[in-house]
Amino acid sequence: MKRLAYRLVGSVILVWSVFTLTFFLSRLAPGNPFQGDRKLPPEIMRTLLSYYHLDRPLPVQYWEALKKTAEGDWGSSFKNPGVSVSDVIGKALPVSITLGSVAFFASLVIALSLGLWIARSKEPMTSVLRSLTSVWVALPSFLLASVLIEFLAVKLPLFPPALWEGWRSIVLPALAMSIAPAGYLARIFATSLKDTFQSPFYQAARGRGISSFRLVVAHGVAPSLNAVVAILGPLSASFLTGSFVVESIFAIPGIGRVFVLSVMNRDYPLIMGTTLVYTFLLVGMTLVGDVLGEWLDPRVRAI
Amino acid sequence: MTADPSSRNLRRSLGIVAVGLLGILIILSVLPESVTGLDPVRQDTRLVLAPPGTENHLLGCDFLGRDNLARLIKGSGVSLAIGLSVGILSTLFGMLWGLFSGYAGGFSDLFLMRVLEVWYALPELLIATILMLVLGHGIVAVIVALSIGGWMGVARVVRAETLKIREQAYLEAARSIGVPPARLLSRHFLPNLVPVLLVLLLFRIPGGILGESTLSFLGLGLSPPASSWGTLVNEGWKALPLAPWVLAFPALMIVLALLAFQWTAERAGERWSR
């Protein structure tokens, strides 16, 4: 309980630090969001700046923004006046979460089966499989996405090459996002499984002569899962990064694409909104990972 | 690791392959422009998207009729230089942070670690992308953004190693005969950290390469007409339906470079962590 409170305070500090950093970094950037393709007359520029309070001293702006953000008013997009940041995020987030969860479960299934295969195989198969996973980890998601589009959408039109319409359009982006994390996860799971296979409790269970299915699943896989659960936080980070790239390539209207576009457009409120949503997701995933880890493995609880 | 001889041989040969690959990449990236005899920015409208094997253009041309090979050689130099700089800078910064944190202990350690946790919670690319807002789109900007985005892992490992060294008998001996802190750091901590630092560096370099190519691919990193693997892949991606080879060569280079560094790093880690 005390640890949970400690974690909660830490999360609030994290969110606040991210807010502060993002705020000052985006304000330090040269230029302002209205210096675009058309040159605006100076008086219009002044009106715009004062309308958005961008002409006030930075500390004042910071305090106002912090107060408003904490109250839940995330402002409206600079590039699309009248469209509130919450609306944009409200529309984009479900898309990203759908895609992210499908990709997450895909990578989990791939990683667990591959990890089990690696741990139970013999040399030289183990090394071959391990090298395969390092190729996966080294494969940038934008390359995988391009290759998938070229072969499974253009040459062989099985799936749509872009956009977000129906379940078919989930397959390719989810695959592109899940391969690298799956490789990473499979390595960790395989190492953990190998340790478990050599541990006394596993050998004892084996000595009792229980069925090999129960042996592997209940005494091998279950205790090895904590290694997987422990990296849920970093793993969700890699899905975030994946979402920037994959959503941009497949033109999927999710948070990743909104973030990349808002950075290109210097749309401050939208940059802030998406960054904060990312931070919430990261904090949430890490917390879920820790709680799951304790529930799965009593050894962690004791510490 | 297992002492199985066949597995050890396999790993060893993989290591040799990786180092060989690294050598080829480095040689390719420092080749002078005169090797192809072509200017990487010269455009020839008659040769737009020419296929590989076109006369004088071994790897064909891009969408503006520029020679792919010349651009690839130039881009390899840029990408490897960025990867190396990011690796060195982030390793150095992480080393200083971790070393100080572990050596000082007490309140400074606690404070530095809390700050580190804040940074560590954010993905490298998120930090780098936001930093690119301030820094612009040059090579130096990309290097700085990715270095600030990715030093945290190094700091954690270095701190853990420093704590381990602090508990060693030789350090207690040195301290008890009155060796001053500066000399403790330079003669006892640093030499013992070198193997770990080299492995960390080898892991950070591909991180930098991947970071640059991802940023540039998204259009947030280097901007044209600069060439790097990322910008080349970006251009190749746009021409993909018409001329897949424009994408294929830089893509191959990225994958080979990442694998070469990763395998070398893994092998080095196995050898030096004994």
Coordinates of C-alpha atoms in Angstrom, one line a residue:
Chain A
M1 CA 0.0 0.0 0.0
K2 CA 2.8 2.3 1.0
R3 CA 4.6 1.4 -2.2
L4 CA 1.6 2.1 -4.3
A5 CA 1.3 5.6 -2.8
Y6 CA 5.0 6.1 -3.5
R7 CA 4.5 5.0 -7.1
L8 CA 1.5 7.3 -7.5
V9 CA 3.4 10.3 -6.3
G10 CA 6.3 9.4 -8.7
S11 CA 3.8 9.1 -11.6
V12 CA 2.4 12.6 -10.9
I13 CA 5.9 14.0 -10.8
L14 CA 6.7 12.3 -14.1
V15 CA 3.6 13.7 -15.8
W16 CA 4.4 17.2 -14.4
S17 CA 8.0 17.0 -15.6
V18 CA 7.0 15.9 -19.0
F19 CA 4.5 18.7 -19.2
T20 CA 7.2 21.3 -18.1
L21 CA 9.8 19.9 -20.5
T22 CA 7.4 19.8 -23.4
F23 CA 6.1 23.3 -22.7
F24 CA 9.5 25.0 -22.6
L25 CA 11.0 23.0 -25.4
S26 CA 8.2 23.8 -27.7
R27 CA 8.3 27.5 -26.7
L28 CA 12.0 27.7 -27.1
A29 CA 11.7 26.5 -30.7
P30 CA 12.4 29.3 -33.2
G31 CA 9.4 30.7 -35.0
N32 CA 5.7 30.4 -34.1
P33 CA 2.9 28.2 -35.3
F34 CA 1.4 30.9 -37.5
Q35 CA 4.5 31.5 -39.6
G36 CA 3.4 29.2 -42.4
D37 CA 3.0 29.0 -46.1
R38 CA 1.3 32.4 -46.3
K39 CA 2.8 35.5 -44.9
L40 CA 0.4 37.2 -42.5
P41 CA 0.1 41.0 -42.1
P42 CA 1.7 42.1 -38.8
E43 CA -1.5 43.3 -37.2
I44 CA -3.2 39.9 -37.8
M45 CA -0.2 38.1 -36.5
R46 CA -0.4 40.3 -33.3
T47 CA -4.1 39.6 -32.9
L48 CA -3.5 35.8 -33.3
L49 CA -0.7 35.8 -30.8
S50 CA -2.6 37.8 -28.3
Y51 CA -5.7 35.6 -28.9
Y52 CA -3.8 32.5 -28.0
H53 CA -1.9 34.4 -25.2
L54 CA 1.4 33.7 -26.9
D55 CA 2.5 37.4 -26.4
R56 CA 2.6 37.1 -22.6
P57 CA 5.7 36.4 -20.6
L58 CA 6.6 32.7 -20.6
P59 CA 6.1 32.0 -16.8
V60 CA 2.6 33.5 -17.1
Q61 CA 1.9 31.3 -20.1
Y62 CA 3.3 28.3 -18.3
W63 CA 1.2 28.8 -15.2
E64 CA -2.0 29.3 -17.3
A65 CA -1.3 26.3 -19.4
L66 CA -0.5 24.1 -16.3
K67 CA -3.7 25.2 -14.5
K68 CA -5.9 24.6 -17.6
T69 CA -4.4 21.3 -18.3
A70 CA -4.8 20.1 -14.8
E71 CA -8.5 21.1 -15.0
G72 CA -8.9 19.0 -18.1
D73 CA -9.1 21.9 -20.6
W74 CA -6.4 21.0 -23.1
G75 CA -7.1 23.9 -25.4
S76 CA -7.8 23.8 -29.1
S77 CA -5.6 22.9 -32.1
F78 CA -3.7 25.9 -33.7
K79 CA -3.8 24.5 -37.2
N80 CA -7.5 23.6 -37.1
P81 CA -9.1 26.4 -35.1
G82 CA -12.2 25.4 -33.2
V83 CA -11.2 21.8 -33.0
S84 CA -10.4 21.0 -29.4
V85 CA -7.4 18.8 -28.5
S86 CA -9.6 16.5 -26.5
D87 CA -11.8 15.9 -29.6
V88 CA -8.8 15.1 -31.7
I89 CA -7.4 12.7 -29.1
G90 CA -10.8 11.3 -28.3
K91 CA -11.1 10.3 -32.0
A92 CA -7.5 9.1 -32.4
L93 CA -7.0 7.2 -29.2
P94 CA -9.5 4.3 -29.7
V95 CA -7.9 3.7 -33.1
S96 CA -4.4 3.5 -31.6
I97 CA -5.5 1.4 -28.7
T98 CA -7.3 -1.1 -31.0
L99 CA -4.2 -1.3 -33.2
G100 CA -1.8 -1.4 -30.3
S101 CA -3.7 -4.2 -28.5
V102 CA -3.9 -6.4 -31.6
A103 CA -0.2 -5.8 -32.2
F104 CA 0.5 -6.5 -28.5
F105 CA -1.3 -9.8 -28.4
A106 CA 0.2 -10.8 -31.7
S107 CA 3.7 -10.2 -30.4
L108 CA 2.9 -12.0 -27.2
V109 CA 1.6 -15.1 -29.0
I110 CA 4.6 -15.1 -31.4
A111 CA 7.1 -14.4 -28.6
L112 CA 5.8 -17.0 -26.2
S113 CA 5.7 -19.8 -28.8
L114 CA 9.1 -18.8 -30.2
G115 CA 10.6 -18.5 -26.7
L116 CA 9.3 -21.9 -25.7
W117 CA 10.7 -23.4 -29.0
I118 CA 14.1 -21.8 -28.4
A119 CA 14.3 -23.0 -24.8
R120 CA 13.3 -26.6 -25.7
S121 CA 15.4 -26.9 -28.8
K122 CA 18.9 -28.2 -29.1
E123 CA 22.0 -26.8 -30.7
P124 CA 22.5 -25.7 -33.5
M125 CA 18.7 -25.0 -33.7
T126 CA 18.9 -22.8 -30.6
S127 CA 21.6 -20.5 -32.2
V128 CA 19.7 -20.4 -35.5
L129 CA 16.5 -19.3 -33.7
R130 CA 18.3 -16.9 -31.5
S131 CA 19.9 -15.3 -34.6
L132 CA 16.5 -15.1 -36.1
T133 CA 15.2 -13.1 -33.2
S134 CA 18.2 -10.7 -33.4
V135 CA 17.3 -10.1 -37.1
W136 CA 13.8 -9.3 -36.0
V137 CA 15.0 -6.9 -33.4
A138 CA 17.2 -5.2 -35.9
L139 CA 14.4 -4.8 -38.5
P140 CA 13.2 -1.2 -38.4
S141 CA 9.4 -1.1 -38.4
F142 CA 9.3 1.3 -41.4
L143 CA 11.2 -1.2 -43.5
L144 CA 9.0 -4.1 -42.5
A145 CA 5.9 -2.0 -43.2
S146 CA 7.2 -1.0 -46.7
V147 CA 7.9 -4.6 -47.5
L148 CA 4.6 -5.8 -46.2
I149 CA 2.8 -3.2 -48.3
E150 CA 4.8 -4.0 -51.4
F151 CA 4.1 -7.8 -51.2
L152 CA 0.8 -8.3 -49.4
A153 CA -1.0 -5.2 -50.6
V154 CA 0.3 -4.2 -54.0
K155 CA 1.8 -7.3 -55.6
L156 CA -0.7 -9.6 -54.0
P157 CA -3.7 -7.5 -53.0
L158 CA -4.8 -9.5 -49.9
F159 CA -4.9 -6.5 -47.6
P160 CA -5.5 -2.8 -48.1
P161 CA -2.2 -0.8 -48.3
A162 CA -3.4 2.0 -46.1
L163 CA -6.2 3.7 -44.2
W164 CA -8.4 2.4 -41.4
E165 CA -11.5 0.5 -42.8
G166 CA -12.5 -2.8 -41.3
W167 CA -10.5 -5.6 -39.8
R168 CA -8.5 -6.3 -42.9
S169 CA -6.7 -3.0 -42.5
I170 CA -5.5 -3.9 -39.1
V171 CA -3.5 -7.0 -40.2
L172 CA -0.5 -5.4 -41.9
P173 CA 0.2 -2.5 -39.5
A174 CA -0.3 -4.8 -36.5
L175 CA 2.3 -7.2 -38.0
A176 CA 4.7 -4.4 -38.8
M177 CA 4.5 -3.2 -35.2
S178 CA 4.7 -6.6 -33.5
I179 CA 7.7 -8.3 -35.1
A180 CA 10.5 -6.3 -33.4
P181 CA 9.0 -6.4 -29.9
A182 CA 8.2 -10.1 -30.4
G183 CA 11.9 -10.8 -31.2
Y184 CA 13.0 -8.9 -28.1
L185 CA 10.4 -10.6 -25.9
A186 CA 11.2 -14.1 -27.2
R187 CA 14.8 -13.8 -26.2
I188 CA 14.0 -12.7 -22.7
F189 CA 11.4 -15.4 -22.3
A190 CA 13.7 -18.1 -23.6
T191 CA 16.5 -17.1 -21.2
S192 CA 14.0 -17.1 -18.3
L193 CA 12.6 -20.5 -19.3
K194 CA 16.1 -22.0 -19.5
D195 CA 16.7 -20.9 -15.9
T196 CA 13.4 -22.3 -14.8
F197 CA 14.1 -25.6 -16.5
Q198 CA 17.3 -26.0 -14.4
S199 CA 15.7 -24.9 -11.1
P200 CA 15.2 -27.5 -8.3
F201 CA 11.4 -27.0 -8.2
Y202 CA 11.1 -27.9 -11.9
Q203 CA 13.4 -30.9 -11.5
A204 CA 11.3 -32.0 -8.5
A205 CA 8.1 -31.7 -10.5
R206 CA 9.7 -33.7 -13.3
G207 CA 10.9 -36.3 -10.9
R208 CA 7.3 -36.8 -9.7
G209 CA 6.5 -37.9 -13.2
I210 CA 3.6 -35.5 -14.0
S211 CA 2.4 -35.3 -17.6
S212 CA 4.9 -33.3 -19.8
F213 CA 2.2 -30.8 -20.8
R214 CA 1.4 -29.9 -17.2
L215 CA 5.1 -29.9 -16.4
V216 CA 6.0 -27.4 -19.1
V217 CA 3.0 -25.1 -18.7
A218 CA 2.5 -25.1 -14.9
H219 CA 6.0 -25.5 -13.7
G220 CA 8.0 -24.1 -16.6
V221 CA 6.0 -21.4 -18.4
A222 CA 4.1 -19.9 -15.5
P223 CA 7.1 -19.0 -13.3
S224 CA 9.1 -17.7 -16.3
L225 CA 6.4 -15.2 -17.2
N226 CA 7.6 -12.7 -14.6
A227 CA 10.5 -11.8 -16.9
V228 CA 8.1 -11.0 -19.6
V229 CA 5.7 -9.0 -17.4
A230 CA 8.6 -7.0 -15.9
I231 CA 9.4 -5.4 -19.2
L232 CA 5.8 -4.5 -20.0
G233 CA 6.7 -0.8 -19.4
P234 CA 9.6 -0.6 -21.8
L235 CA 7.6 -2.8 -24.2
S236 CA 4.7 -0.4 -24.3
A237 CA 7.3 2.3 -25.1
S238 CA 8.4 0.3 -28.1
F239 CA 4.8 0.0 -29.3
L240 CA 4.5 3.8 -28.9
T241 CA 7.5 4.4 -31.1
G242 CA 6.1 1.8 -33.5
S243 CA 2.8 3.7 -33.6
F244 CA 4.6 6.9 -34.8
V245 CA 6.1 5.1 -37.7
V246 CA 3.5 2.6 -38.6
E247 CA 0.5 4.9 -38.3
S248 CA 2.3 7.5 -40.5
I249 CA 3.1 4.9 -43.2
F250 CA -0.4 3.3 -43.3
A251 CA -2.1 6.7 -42.9
I252 CA -4.0 5.4 -39.9
P253 CA -5.7 8.2 -38.0
G254 CA -4.3 7.3 -34.6
I255 CA -2.3 9.1 -31.9
G256 CA 1.1 8.4 -33.5
R257 CA 0.1 10.1 -36.7
V258 CA -1.5 13.0 -34.8
F259 CA 1.8 13.4 -32.8
V260 CA 4.1 13.4 -35.9
L261 CA 1.8 15.8 -37.8
S262 CA 1.5 18.1 -34.8
V263 CA 5.3 18.3 -34.4
M264 CA 5.7 19.1 -38.1
N265 CA 3.0 21.8 -37.8
R266 CA 4.3 23.1 -34.4
D267 CA 0.8 22.8 -33.1
Y268 CA 1.7 23.4 -29.5
P269 CA -1.5 22.3 -27.8
L270 CA -1.7 19.2 -29.8
I271 CA 1.9 18.3 -29.2
M272 CA 1.3 18.8 -25.5
G273 CA -1.9 16.7 -25.5
T274 CA -0.4 13.8 -27.4
T275 CA 2.7 13.8 -25.3
L276 CA 0.7 13.7 -22.1
V277 CA -1.5 10.9 -23.4
Y278 CA 1.6 8.9 -24.2
T279 CA 3.0 9.5 -20.7
F280 CA -0.3 8.4 -19.1
L281 CA -0.2 5.2 -21.2
L282 CA 3.4 4.5 -20.3
V283 CA 2.8 5.1 -16.6
G284 CA -0.3 3.0 -16.7
M285 CA 1.3 0.1 -18.6
T286 CA 4.3 0.0 -16.2
L287 CA 2.0 0.0 -13.2
V288 CA -0.1 -2.9 -14.7
G289 CA 3.1 -4.7 -15.4
D290 CA 4.2 -4.4 -11.8
V291 CA 0.9 -5.5 -10.3
L292 CA 0.7 -8.4 -12.7
G293 CA 4.2 -9.4 -11.8
E294 CA 3.4 -9.5 -8.1
W295 CA 0.3 -11.5 -8.7
L296 CA 2.1 -14.1 -11.0
D297 CA 5.2 -14.5 -8.9
P298 CA 5.1 -14.6 -5.1
R299 CA 8.9 -14.2 -5.1
V300 CA 8.6 -10.5 -6.2
R301 CA 6.1 -9.8 -3.4
A302 CA 8.4 -10.8 -0.7
I303 CA 10.9 -8.0 -1.5
Chain B
M1 CA 26.1 -19.5 -21.2
T2 CA 26.4 -23.1 -22.1
A3 CA 29.8 -24.6 -22.5
D4 CA 28.7 -26.7 -25.4
P5 CA 31.6 -26.5 -27.9
S6 CA 29.4 -26.5 -31.1
S7 CA 27.4 -23.6 -29.8
R8 CA 30.6 -21.8 -28.9
N9 CA 32.0 -22.2 -32.3
L10 CA 28.8 -21.1 -33.9
R11 CA 28.8 -17.9 -31.8
R12 CA 32.4 -17.3 -32.5
S13 CA 31.9 -17.5 -36.3
L14 CA 28.9 -15.3 -36.0
G15 CA 31.1 -12.8 -34.2
I16 CA 33.7 -12.9 -37.0
V17 CA 31.0 -12.4 -39.6
A18 CA 29.7 -9.4 -37.7
V19 CA 33.1 -7.8 -37.4
G20 CA 33.8 -8.5 -41.1
L21 CA 30.5 -6.8 -42.0
L22 CA 31.4 -3.8 -39.8
G23 CA 34.7 -3.5 -41.6
I24 CA 33.0 -3.5 -45.0
L25 CA 30.5 -0.9 -43.9
I26 CA 33.2 1.4 -42.6
I27 CA 35.3 1.1 -45.7
L28 CA 32.2 1.8 -47.9
S29 CA 31.4 4.8 -45.9
V30 CA 34.8 6.4 -46.1
L31 CA 35.2 5.8 -49.9
P32 CA 35.8 9.1 -51.6
E33 CA 33.2 10.4 -54.0
S34 CA 35.6 10.0 -56.9
V35 CA 35.1 6.2 -56.7
T36 CA 31.9 6.4 -58.6
G37 CA 33.1 9.4 -60.5
L38 CA 29.6 10.9 -60.1
D39 CA 28.3 13.8 -58.0
P40 CA 25.6 12.5 -55.6
V41 CA 23.5 15.6 -56.1
R42 CA 23.8 15.9 -59.9
Q43 CA 20.4 15.3 -61.5
D44 CA 19.9 13.8 -64.9
T45 CA 16.2 14.0 -66.0
R46 CA 16.7 11.3 -68.7
L47 CA 17.6 8.8 -66.0
V48 CA 14.8 9.3 -63.5
L49 CA 14.3 5.9 -61.7
A50 CA 16.7 4.1 -64.0
P51 CA 17.0 0.4 -62.9
P52 CA 20.2 -1.0 -61.5
G53 CA 22.8 -1.9 -64.1
T54 CA 22.2 1.1 -66.3
E55 CA 25.4 2.2 -67.9
N56 CA 27.5 4.1 -65.5
H57 CA 24.9 3.7 -62.8
L58 CA 25.5 0.4 -61.0
L59 CA 22.5 0.8 -58.6
G60 CA 20.3 2.9 -60.9
C61 CA 19.0 6.4 -60.2
D62 CA 16.5 8.0 -57.9
F63 CA 13.4 10.0 -58.7
L64 CA 15.5 13.1 -59.6
G65 CA 17.9 11.0 -61.7
R66 CA 20.7 11.2 -59.1
D67 CA 23.1 8.2 -58.9
N68 CA 22.0 5.8 -56.2
L69 CA 25.4 4.4 -55.5
A70 CA 27.0 7.8 -55.1
R71 CA 24.1 8.8 -52.7
L72 CA 24.4 5.6 -50.9
I73 CA 28.1 6.0 -50.2
K74 CA 27.6 9.5 -49.0
G75 CA 24.6 8.5 -47.0
S76 CA 26.5 5.6 -45.3
G77 CA 29.2 8.1 -44.2
V78 CA 26.6 10.4 -42.7
S79 CA 24.5 7.6 -41.0
L80 CA 27.5 5.9 -39.5
A81 CA 29.0 9.2 -38.3
I82 CA 25.7 10.0 -36.7
G83 CA 25.4 6.5 -35.1
L84 CA 29.0 6.8 -33.8
S85 CA 28.6 10.3 -32.4
V86 CA 25.3 9.4 -30.8
G87 CA 26.9 6.3 -29.3
I88 CA 29.9 8.1 -28.0
L89 CA 28.0 11.1 -26.6
S90 CA 25.3 9.2 -24.9
T91 CA 27.7 6.7 -23.5
L92 CA 29.9 9.5 -22.1
F93 CA 27.0 11.3 -20.6
G94 CA 25.5 8.2 -19.2
M95 CA 28.9 7.2 -17.8
L96 CA 29.4 10.5 -16.0
W97 CA 25.9 10.4 -14.6
G98 CA 26.1 6.8 -13.4
L99 CA 29.7 7.1 -12.1
F100 CA 28.9 10.1 -10.1
S101 CA 25.7 8.7 -8.8
G102 CA 27.2 5.4 -7.8
Y103 CA 30.4 6.9 -6.4
A104 CA 28.8 9.8 -4.4
G105 CA 26.0 7.7 -2.9
G106 CA 23.6 9.1 -0.3
F107 CA 21.4 12.0 -1.2
S108 CA 23.0 12.9 -4.6
D109 CA 22.6 9.3 -5.7
L110 CA 18.9 9.3 -4.7
F111 CA 18.3 12.6 -6.4
L112 CA 20.1 11.6 -9.6
M113 CA 18.3 8.3 -9.8
R114 CA 14.9 9.9 -9.4
V115 CA 15.7 12.3 -12.2
L116 CA 16.9 9.4 -14.3
E117 CA 13.6 7.5 -13.7
V118 CA 11.7 10.5 -15.1
W119 CA 13.7 10.4 -18.3
Y120 CA 13.8 6.6 -18.5
A121 CA 10.0 6.4 -18.6
L122 CA 10.0 8.1 -22.0
P123 CA 10.9 6.5 -25.2
E124 CA 14.1 7.8 -26.9
L125 CA 12.2 8.7 -30.0
L126 CA 9.6 10.8 -28.2
I127 CA 12.3 12.8 -26.5
A128 CA 14.3 13.2 -29.7
T129 CA 11.3 14.2 -31.7
I130 CA 10.3 17.0 -29.3
L131 CA 14.0 18.1 -29.1
M132 CA 14.1 18.4 -32.9
L133 CA 11.5 21.2 -32.6
V134 CA 14.2 23.3 -30.9
L135 CA 17.3 22.1 -32.7
G136 CA 16.3 22.3 -36.4
H137 CA 17.0 19.7 -39.0
G138 CA 20.8 19.5 -39.3
I139 CA 23.2 16.6 -38.6
V140 CA 24.3 18.1 -35.3
A141 CA 20.6 18.5 -34.3
V142 CA 19.9 14.9 -34.9
I143 CA 23.0 13.8 -33.0
V144 CA 22.2 16.0 -30.0
A145 CA 18.5 15.0 -29.9
L146 CA 19.3 11.3 -30.1
S147 CA 22.1 11.5 -27.5
I148 CA 19.9 13.3 -25.0
G149 CA 17.1 10.8 -25.8
G150 CA 19.2 7.7 -25.1
W151 CA 21.8 8.0 -22.3
M152 CA 19.6 6.6 -19.5
G153 CA 20.2 2.9 -20.0
V154 CA 24.0 3.6 -19.9
A155 CA 23.7 5.5 -16.7
R156 CA 21.8 2.7 -15.0
V157 CA 24.3 0.0 -15.9
V158 CA 27.4 2.2 -15.1
R159 CA 25.9 3.0 -11.7
A160 CA 25.3 -0.7 -10.9
E161 CA 28.9 -1.5 -12.0
T162 CA 30.3 1.4 -9.9
L163 CA 28.4 0.1 -6.8
K164 CA 29.9 -3.3 -7.4
I165 CA 33.5 -1.9 -7.7
R166 CA 33.0 0.1 -4.5
E167 CA 32.5 -3.1 -2.6
Q168 CA 35.7 -4.7 -3.8
A169 CA 38.6 -5.4 -1.4
Y170 CA 41.1 -3.6 -3.7
L171 CA 39.1 -0.4 -3.5
E172 CA 38.9 -0.6 0.3
A173 CA 42.7 -1.1 0.4
A174 CA 43.3 1.8 -1.9
R175 CA 41.0 4.0 0.2
S176 CA 42.6 3.0 3.5
I177 CA 46.1 4.0 2.3
G178 CA 44.7 7.4 1.5
V179 CA 44.4 7.5 -2.3
P180 CA 42.6 10.7 -3.2
P181 CA 39.2 10.5 -4.9
A182 CA 40.4 11.7 -8.3
R183 CA 43.0 9.0 -8.4
L184 CA 40.5 6.4 -7.2
L185 CA 38.3 7.3 -10.1
S186 CA 41.0 7.4 -12.7
R187 CA 43.0 4.3 -11.5
H188 CA 40.4 2.1 -10.1
F189 CA 36.9 2.8 -11.3
L190 CA 37.5 3.8 -14.9
P191 CA 39.8 1.0 -15.9
N192 CA 37.4 -1.5 -14.5
L193 CA 34.5 0.1 -16.3
V194 CA 36.1 0.0 -19.7
P195 CA 34.8 -3.4 -20.9
V196 CA 31.3 -2.6 -19.8
L197 CA 31.5 0.9 -21.4
L198 CA 32.7 -0.6 -24.7
V199 CA 29.8 -3.1 -24.8
L200 CA 27.3 -0.3 -24.0
L201 CA 28.9 1.8 -26.7
L202 CA 28.5 -1.0 -29.2
F203 CA 24.8 -1.3 -28.3
R204 CA 24.2 2.5 -28.5
I205 CA 25.7 2.9 -32.0
P206 CA 23.0 0.9 -33.7
G207 CA 20.5 2.7 -31.5
G208 CA 21.7 6.0 -33.0
I209 CA 21.6 4.6 -36.5
L210 CA 18.0 3.3 -36.1
G211 CA 17.0 6.6 -34.4
E212 CA 18.4 8.7 -37.3
S213 CA 16.8 6.6 -39.9
T214 CA 13.4 6.6 -38.2
L215 CA 13.4 10.3 -37.6
S216 CA 14.5 11.0 -41.2
F217 CA 12.1 8.5 -42.6
L218 CA 9.3 10.3 -40.8
G219 CA 10.5 13.6 -42.2
L220 CA 11.5 14.9 -38.7
G221 CA 15.2 14.3 -39.0
L222 CA 17.6 15.4 -41.8
S223 CA 15.9 17.2 -44.6
P224 CA 16.7 16.9 -48.3
P225 CA 19.0 17.3 -50.1
A226 CA 21.1 15.8 -47.3
S227 CA 21.6 12.1 -47.8
S228 CA 21.6 9.5 -45.0
W229 CA 20.1 6.0 -44.9
G230 CA 16.9 7.5 -43.4
T231 CA 16.4 10.1 -46.1
L232 CA 17.3 7.6 -48.8
V233 CA 14.7 5.1 -47.5
N234 CA 12.2 7.9 -47.3
E235 CA 12.8 8.8 -51.0
G236 CA 12.8 5.1 -51.9
W237 CA 9.5 4.6 -50.1
K238 CA 7.9 7.3 -52.2
A239 CA 9.1 5.6 -55.4
L240 CA 8.3 2.1 -54.1
P241 CA 5.6 1.1 -56.6
L242 CA 7.6 2.3 -59.6
A243 CA 11.2 1.5 -58.6
P244 CA 11.6 -0.9 -55.6
W245 CA 15.4 -0.9 -55.9
V246 CA 15.6 2.7 -54.7
L247 CA 14.3 1.5 -51.3
A248 CA 16.1 -1.8 -51.4
F249 CA 19.7 -0.7 -51.2
P250 CA 19.6 1.7 -48.3
A251 CA 17.2 -0.6 -46.5
L252 CA 19.7 -3.5 -46.9
M253 CA 22.4 -1.2 -45.5
I254 CA 20.4 -0.3 -42.4
V255 CA 19.6 -3.9 -41.6
L256 CA 23.2 -5.1 -42.2
A257 CA 24.6 -2.3 -40.1
L258 CA 22.2 -2.9 -37.2
L259 CA 22.9 -6.6 -37.3
A260 CA 26.6 -6.2 -37.5
F261 CA 26.7 -3.9 -34.5
Q262 CA 24.3 -5.9 -32.5
W263 CA 26.1 -9.2 -33.1
T264 CA 29.5 -7.6 -32.3
A265 CA 28.0 -6.1 -29.2
E266 CA 26.5 -9.4 -28.0
R267 CA 29.8 -11.3 -28.7
A268 CA 31.8 -8.6 -27.0
G269 CA 29.4 -8.8 -24.0
E270 CA 29.9 -12.5 -23.7
R271 CA 33.6 -12.3 -23.9
W272 CA 34.2 -9.4 -21.5
S273 CA 31.6 -10.1 -18.9
R274 CA 33.5 -13.2 -17.6

